[in-house]
PDB file of C-alpha atoms in Angstrom:
ATOM      1  CA  MET D   1     130.827 116.890 135.007  1.00 83.00           C
ATOM      2  CA  ILE D   2     131.526 121.168 134.041  1.00 87.00           C
ATOM      3  CA  LYS D   3     134.784 120.113 132.792  1.00 88.00           C
ATOM      4  CA  ILE D   4     132.991 117.212 130.523  1.00 90.00           C
ATOM      5  CA  ILE D   5     131.343 119.246 129.178  1.00 90.00           C
ATOM      6  CA  ARG D   6     133.182 122.400 128.227  1.00 90.00           C
ATOM      7  CA  ASP D   7     136.117 120.095 127.040  1.00 92.00           C
ATOM      8  CA  ASN D   8     132.771 118.069 124.792  1.00 91.00           C
ATOM      9  CA  SER D   9     130.118 120.793 124.101  1.00 93.00           C
ATOM     10  CA  LEU D  10     131.419 120.873 120.600  1.00 91.00           C
ATOM     11  CA  SER D  11     129.958 117.666 120.036  1.00 93.00           C
ATOM     12  CA  ILE D  12     127.538 117.569 122.673  1.00 94.00           C
ATOM     13  CA  VAL D  13     126.319 121.238 120.563  1.00 95.00           C
ATOM     14  CA  LEU D  14     126.446 119.494 117.440  1.00 93.00           C
ATOM     15  CA  PHE D  15     124.903 116.117 118.233  1.00 95.00           C
ATOM     16  CA  THR D  16     121.906 118.197 120.389  1.00 95.00           C
ATOM     17  CA  LEU D  17     121.112 120.148 116.976  1.00 95.00           C
ATOM     18  CA  PHE D  18     121.431 116.799 114.333  1.00 95.00           C
ATOM     19  CA  ALA D  19     118.584 114.823 117.586  1.00 95.00           C
ATOM     20  CA  ILE D  20     116.319 118.482 117.921  1.00 96.00           C
ATOM     21  CA  CYS D  21     116.647 118.939 113.408  1.00 94.00           C
ATOM     22  CA  ILE D  22     115.892 114.972 113.105  1.00 94.00           C
ATOM     23  CA  SER D  23     112.559 115.543 114.953  1.00 95.00           C
ATOM     24  CA  ALA D  24     111.932 118.308 113.598  1.00 95.00           C
ATOM     25  CA  GLN D  25     111.930 116.532 110.448  1.00 93.00           C
ATOM     26  CA  SER D  26     110.250 113.497 111.585  1.00 94.00           C
ATOM     27  CA  PHE D  27     106.852 115.170 112.188  1.00 95.00           C
ATOM     28  CA  ALA D  28     107.246 117.252 109.006  1.00 94.00           C
ATOM     29  CA  GLY D  29     107.553 114.516 107.146  1.00 92.00           C
ATOM     30  CA  TRP D  30     104.963 113.171 109.062  1.00 94.00           C
ATOM     31  CA  ARG D  31     102.435 115.236 108.115  1.00 94.00           C
ATOM     32  CA  VAL D  32     103.223 115.857 104.789  1.00 91.00           C
ATOM     33  CA  GLN D  33     103.073 112.030 104.145  1.00 90.00           C
ATOM     34  CA  ASN D  34      99.858 111.724 105.219  1.00 93.00           C
ATOM     35  CA  GLU D  35      98.708 114.567 103.236  1.00 92.00           C
ATOM     36  CA  ASN D  36      99.996 112.691  99.596  1.00 88.00           C
ATOM     37  CA  LEU D  37      98.067 109.827 101.784  1.00 90.00           C
ATOM     38  CA  ALA D  38      94.487 111.361 102.012  1.00 91.00           C
ATOM     39  CA  ALA D  39      94.718 113.529  98.433  1.00 88.00           C
ATOM     40  CA  HIS D  40      94.575 109.698  97.187  1.00 84.00           C
ATOM     41  CA  GLY D  41      91.711 108.310  99.474  1.00 85.00           C
ATOM     42  CA  GLN D  42      94.661 106.203 101.677  1.00 87.00           C
ATOM     43  CA  ALA D  43      94.407 106.139 105.184  1.00 89.00           C
ATOM     44  CA  SER D  44      96.845 108.142 107.108  1.00 91.00           C
ATOM     45  CA  LEU D  45     100.196 106.945 109.194  1.00 92.00           C
ATOM     46  CA  GLY D  46     100.660 106.866 112.939  1.00 95.00           C
ATOM     47  CA  TYR D  47     103.527 108.188 113.681  1.00 95.00           C
ATOM     48  CA  TRP D  48     106.709 105.554 114.767  1.00 95.00           C
ATOM     49  CA  HIS D  49     104.523 103.932 111.485  1.00 94.00           C
ATOM     50  CA  TYR D  50     105.537 106.185 109.386  1.00 94.00           C
ATOM     51  CA  LEU D  51     109.722 105.792 111.509  1.00 94.00           C
ATOM     52  CA  SER D  52     110.190 102.790 109.688  1.00 92.00           C
ATOM     53  CA  THR D  53     108.390 103.419 105.638  1.00 93.00           C
ATOM     54  CA  GLY D  54     110.637 103.819 103.215  1.00 92.00           C
ATOM     55  CA  THR D  55     110.050 107.471 102.992  1.00 90.00           C
ATOM     56  CA  PHE D  56     111.278 108.134 106.119  1.00 92.00           C
ATOM     57  CA  TRP D  57     114.616 106.434 105.448  1.00 93.00           C
ATOM     58  CA  GLU D  58     115.049 107.437 102.522  1.00 91.00           C
ATOM     59  CA  GLY D  59     115.222 111.221 103.495  1.00 88.00           C
ATOM     60  CA  LEU D  60     117.440 110.509 106.360  1.00 91.00           C
ATOM     61  CA  ALA D  61     119.998 108.119 103.999  1.00 93.00           C
ATOM     62  CA  SER D  62     119.885 110.088 100.294  1.00 91.00           C
ATOM     63  CA  ASN D  63     121.450 113.249 102.567  1.00 92.00           C
ATOM     64  CA  TRP D  64     123.943 111.417 105.125  1.00 93.00           C
ATOM     65  CA  GLN D  65     125.204 110.050 101.823  1.00 93.00           C
ATOM     66  CA  ALA D  66     125.740 112.940 100.867  1.00 93.00           C
ATOM     67  CA  ALA D  67     127.185 114.586 103.491  1.00 93.00           C
ATOM     68  CA  VAL D  68     129.730 112.430 104.563  1.00 94.00           C
ATOM     69  CA  LEU D  69     130.861 112.076 100.418  1.00 94.00           C
ATOM     70  CA  GLN D  70     131.660 116.182 100.910  1.00 94.00           C
ATOM     71  CA  LEU D  71     134.084 115.208 103.464  1.00 93.00           C
ATOM     72  CA  GLY D  72     134.770 112.297 102.485  1.00 94.00           C
ATOM     73  CA  SER D  73     136.537 113.862  99.293  1.00 94.00           C
ATOM     74  CA  LEU D  74     137.977 116.804 101.532  1.00 93.00           C
ATOM     75  CA  ILE D  75     139.828 114.602 103.858  1.00 92.00           C
ATOM     76  CA  VAL D  76     141.689 112.532 100.987  1.00 93.00           C
ATOM     77  CA  LEU D  77     141.237 115.010  97.992  1.00 92.00           C
ATOM     78  CA  SER D  78     143.301 117.475 100.424  1.00 90.00           C
ATOM     79  CA  SER D  79     146.555 114.476 100.750  1.00 88.00           C
ATOM     80  CA  PHE D  80     147.224 114.568  97.725  1.00 89.00           C
ATOM     81  CA  LEU D  81     145.720 118.385  96.002  1.00 90.00           C
ATOM     82  CA  TYR D  82     146.019 121.851  96.654  1.00 90.00           C
ATOM     83  CA  GLN D  83     144.855 125.090  96.926  1.00 92.00           C
ATOM     84  CA  ARG D  84     147.062 128.498  97.905  1.00 90.00           C
ATOM     85  CA  GLY D  85     146.087 130.935 100.349  1.00 89.00           C
ATOM     86  CA  ALA D  86     143.105 127.571 101.570  1.00 89.00           C
ATOM     87  CA  PRO D  87     144.154 127.219 106.052  1.00 88.00           C
ATOM     88  CA  HIS D  88     142.852 123.304 104.913  1.00 86.00           C
ATOM     89  CA  SER D  89     145.074 122.653 101.663  1.00 87.00           C
ATOM     90  CA  LEU D  90     148.743 121.573 102.253  1.00 85.00           C
ATOM     91  CA  ASP D  91     151.132 123.940 101.306  1.00 84.00           C
ATOM     92  CA  PRO D  92     152.344 123.610  97.274  1.00 83.00           C
ATOM     93  CA  ARG D  93     156.042 125.380  97.822  1.00 82.00           C
ATOM     94  CA  LYS D  94     157.042 123.186 100.616  1.00 80.00           C
ATOM     95  CA  PRO D  95     157.958 119.162 100.293  1.00 71.00           C
ATOM     96  CA  LYS D  96     156.021 116.183 101.142  1.00 66.00           C
ATOM     97  CA  ASN D  97     157.666 114.740 104.646  1.00 61.00           C
ATOM     98  CA  LYS D  98     157.933 112.043 102.726  1.00 52.00           C
ATOM     99  CA  GLN D  99     159.743 109.329 106.452  1.00 49.00           C
ATOM    100  CA  LYS D 100     160.449 106.295 105.135  1.00 48.00           C
ATOM    101  CA  GLN D 101     159.483 103.270 107.895  1.00 50.00           C
ATOM    102  CA  ARG D 102     162.399 100.918 108.285  1.00 48.00           C
ATOM    103  CA  GLU D 103     161.204  99.111 110.497  1.00 47.00           C
ATOM    104  CA  LYS D 104     157.508  99.119 111.788  1.00 54.00           C
ATOM    105  CA  THR D 105     155.867  97.062 114.921  1.00 56.00           C
ATOM    106  CA  TRP D 106     152.805  96.743 113.617  1.00 66.00           C
ATOM    107  CA  PRO D 107     151.041  95.142 111.062  1.00 69.00           C
ATOM    108  CA  LEU D 108     148.429  97.207 110.444  1.00 77.00           C
ATOM    109  CA  THR D 109     150.032 100.291 110.296  1.00 84.00           C
ATOM    110  CA  TRP D 110     148.730 102.032 107.045  1.00 82.00           C
ATOM    111  CA  ILE D 111     145.586 100.950 108.204  1.00 87.00           C
ATOM    112  CA  TYR D 112     145.644 103.229 110.933  1.00 87.00           C
ATOM    113  CA  SER D 113     147.263 105.518 109.061  1.00 86.00           C
ATOM    114  CA  ASN D 114     144.621 106.309 106.898  1.00 89.00           C
ATOM    115  CA  SER D 115     141.512 105.744 109.036  1.00 92.00           C
ATOM    116  CA  LEU D 116     139.879 108.913 108.903  1.00 93.00           C
ATOM    117  CA  SER D 117     139.640 107.733 105.075  1.00 94.00           C
ATOM    118  CA  LEU D 118     138.420 104.562 104.894  1.00 94.00           C
ATOM    119  CA  THR D 119     136.118 104.813 107.792  1.00 95.00           C
ATOM    120  CA  PHE D 120     134.842 107.579 105.762  1.00 95.00           C
ATOM    121  CA  LEU D 121     134.030 104.560 103.247  1.00 96.00           C
ATOM    122  CA  LEU D 122     132.974 102.912 104.637  1.00 97.00           C
ATOM    123  CA  LEU D 123     130.138 105.736 106.301  1.00 96.00           C
ATOM    124  CA  PHE D 124     129.489 106.364 102.647  1.00 96.00           C
ATOM    125  CA  VAL D 125     128.779 102.423 101.889  1.00 96.00           C
ATOM    126  CA  LEU D 126     127.102 102.048 104.224  1.00 97.00           C
ATOM    127  CA  SER D 127     124.374 104.950 103.841  1.00 95.00           C
ATOM    128  CA  PHE D 128     124.745 104.416 100.155  1.00 96.00           C
ATOM    129  CA  VAL D 129     123.257 100.877 100.617  1.00 96.00           C
ATOM    130  CA  LEU D 130     120.528 102.389 103.339  1.00 96.00           C
ATOM    131  CA  HIS D 131     119.330 104.528  99.993  1.00 95.00           C
ATOM    132  CA  ALA D 132     118.822 102.665  97.799  1.00 95.00           C
ATOM    133  CA  LEU D 133     117.190 100.029 100.278  1.00 96.00           C
ATOM    134  CA  SER D 134     115.139 102.816 101.686  1.00 95.00           C
ATOM    135  CA  GLY D 135     114.703 104.366  98.164  1.00 93.00           C
ATOM    136  CA  ALA D 136     112.811 101.881  96.653  1.00 95.00           C
ATOM    137  CA  SER D 137     111.079 100.906  98.996  1.00 94.00           C
ATOM    138  CA  ALA D 138     109.626 104.611  98.891  1.00 92.00           C
ATOM    139  CA  TYR D 139     109.072 104.553  95.264  1.00 93.00           C
ATOM    140  CA  ASN D 140     107.251 101.054  95.416  1.00 93.00           C
ATOM    141  CA  GLU D 141     104.661 102.951  97.643  1.00 90.00           C
ATOM    142  CA  GLU D 142     104.571 105.295  95.486  1.00 87.00           C
ATOM    143  CA  ARG D 143     103.640 103.667  93.199  1.00 90.00           C
ATOM    144  CA  SER D 144     101.399 101.236  95.276  1.00 88.00           C
ATOM    145  CA  LEU D 145      99.271 104.625  95.098  1.00 86.00           C
ATOM    146  CA  THR D 146      98.724 105.292  91.239  1.00 85.00           C
ATOM    147  CA  GLY D 147      97.766 101.514  91.343  1.00 85.00           C
ATOM    148  CA  ARG D 148     101.085 100.554  89.367  1.00 90.00           C
ATOM    149  CA  SER D 149     103.355  97.912  90.358  1.00 93.00           C
ATOM    150  CA  PRO D 150     107.068  97.669  92.504  1.00 92.00           C
ATOM    151  CA  ILE D 151     109.651  97.281  91.417  1.00 94.00           C
ATOM    152  CA  SER D 152     113.092  95.663  92.379  1.00 94.00           C
ATOM    153  CA  ILE D 153     116.034  97.058  94.327  1.00 94.00           C
ATOM    154  CA  MET D 154     118.201  96.983  91.323  1.00 95.00           C
ATOM    155  CA  ALA D 155     116.060  97.808  88.864  1.00 94.00           C
ATOM    156  CA  PHE D 156     115.538 101.207  90.913  1.00 94.00           C
ATOM    157  CA  LEU D 157     119.138 101.818  91.559  1.00 94.00           C
ATOM    158  CA  PHE D 158     119.363 101.445  87.988  1.00 94.00           C
ATOM    159  CA  SER D 159     116.572 104.180  87.529  1.00 93.00           C
ATOM    160  CA  ALA D 160     116.290 107.856  87.184  1.00 93.00           C
ATOM    161  CA  LYS D 161     114.656 108.897  89.759  1.00 90.00           C
ATOM    162  CA  PHE D 162     117.142 107.491  92.398  1.00 94.00           C
ATOM    163  CA  TRP D 163     120.156 109.005  90.324  1.00 95.00           C
ATOM    164  CA  SER D 164     117.689 112.225  90.508  1.00 92.00           C
ATOM    165  CA  ILE D 165     117.852 112.231  94.209  1.00 90.00           C
ATOM    166  CA  THR D 166     121.873 110.793  94.438  1.00 94.00           C
ATOM    167  CA  LEU D 167     123.570 113.770  92.344  1.00 94.00           C
ATOM    168  CA  GLN D 168     120.381 116.210  93.739  1.00 92.00           C
ATOM    169  CA  THR D 169     122.425 116.122  96.739  1.00 92.00           C
ATOM    170  CA  TRP D 170     126.025 115.093  96.375  1.00 94.00           C
ATOM    171  CA  GLN D 171     126.402 118.729  93.122  1.00 95.00           C
ATOM    172  CA  ALA D 172     124.957 120.400  96.960  1.00 93.00           C
ATOM    173  CA  GLU D 173     128.148 118.932  98.671  1.00 94.00           C
ATOM    174  CA  TYR D 174     130.546 119.582  96.312  1.00 95.00           C
ATOM    175  CA  LEU D 175     129.382 123.678  95.953  1.00 95.00           C
ATOM    176  CA  VAL D 176     129.741 123.316  99.824  1.00 93.00           C
ATOM    177  CA  ILE D 177     133.061 122.462 100.051  1.00 93.00           C
ATOM    178  CA  ALA D 178     134.611 124.031  97.498  1.00 94.00           C
ATOM    179  CA  LEU D 179     132.935 127.500  98.636  1.00 94.00           C
ATOM    180  CA  TYR D 180     133.901 126.669 101.174  1.00 93.00           C
ATOM    181  CA  VAL D 181     137.861 126.192 100.835  1.00 92.00           C
ATOM    182  CA  VAL D 182     137.988 128.697  98.035  1.00 93.00           C
ATOM    183  CA  LEU D 183     136.330 130.918 100.375  1.00 93.00           C
ATOM    184  CA  THR D 184     139.053 130.926 103.437  1.00 91.00           C
ATOM    185  CA  ILE D 185     141.079 132.082 101.342  1.00 91.00           C
ATOM    186  CA  PHE D 186     139.648 135.547 101.977  1.00 91.00           C
ATOM    187  CA  LEU D 187     137.590 135.085 104.565  1.00 92.00           C
ATOM    188  CA  ARG D 188     138.256 135.008 107.956  1.00 92.00           C
ATOM    189  CA  GLN D 189     136.101 133.739 111.369  1.00 91.00           C
ATOM    190  CA  GLU D 190     138.366 135.458 114.564  1.00 89.00           C
ATOM    191  CA  ASN D 191     139.210 132.626 117.567  1.00 87.00           C
ATOM    192  CA  SER D 192     138.181 129.851 114.137  1.00 88.00           C
ATOM    193  CA  PRO D 193     140.398 127.239 113.699  1.00 85.00           C
ATOM    194  CA  GLU D 194     138.600 126.357 110.693  1.00 86.00           C
ATOM    195  CA  SER D 195     139.842 129.223 109.460  1.00 86.00           C
ATOM    196  CA  LYS D 196     143.290 131.530 109.353  1.00 88.00           C
ATOM    197  CA  PRO D 197     144.522 133.563 111.924  1.00 87.00           C
ATOM    198  CA  VAL D 198     142.497 137.387 110.896  1.00 87.00           C
ATOM    199  CA  LYS D 199     146.019 139.048 110.005  1.00 87.00           C
ATOM    200  CA  ALA D 200     146.998 135.957 108.172  1.00 86.00           C
ATOM    201  CA  ARG D 201     147.819 136.890 104.426  1.00 88.00           C
ATOM    202  CA  ASP D 202     145.510 134.784 101.735  1.00 88.00           C
ATOM    203  CA  GLU D 203     148.239 133.395  99.890  1.00 87.00           C
ATOM    204  CA  THR D 204     149.395 132.038 103.155  1.00 86.00           C
ATOM    205  CA  THR D 205     148.749 127.818 102.897  1.00 88.00           C
ATOM    206  CA  GLY D 206     148.281 125.112 105.655  1.00 83.00           C
ATOM    207  CA  GLU D 207     147.640 127.391 108.273  1.00 65.00           C
ATOM    208  CA  ALA D 208     144.750 125.916 110.630  1.00 61.00           C
ATOM    209  CA  ASN D 209     147.165 122.972 109.733  1.00 53.00           C
ATOM    210  CA  LYS D 210     150.421 124.424 112.246  1.00 58.00           C
TER     211      LYS D 210
END
């Protein structure tokens, strides 16, 4: 058991932090929602009822899709674009290793070769759809408090409300990943595989992939 925990400690800690954060977020969001309902003279919601509302799921889905978009973009773009000095970039001075596979023993070779980016694409689509559905529900809940009629999911998809939230998360994720790529050129974190070795030169590219 100790060996299993040690060998999987990174994922265990990350999933544990996720569980703690999402639990805390749900309780905080529940209190905010009831404060909002009270301000409009509406009855408060129970905690478990709140977890089924569009308001709760919109917050999750909008952030999930942005985070998936961030990592998915880095995975795909780094396969053909370069950043000199970044540990997670291919070295532009070295030609790509193009091995011609004359005999393919597995018909799904291409899918497996691109399975990581395809998985992130699927996760993005699922989280985007969840955001659209839950966001429309949350927006209609908000509109009902002011006596306005509900709108359709398609109308919500083309609304400023949807794209304001979506682009707000996207721009933040792209900024963070861009800063990550650039800062790893000059800065180091000892013993982290996400960093170049402390003594590596700034011009050294692709060290994390060796």
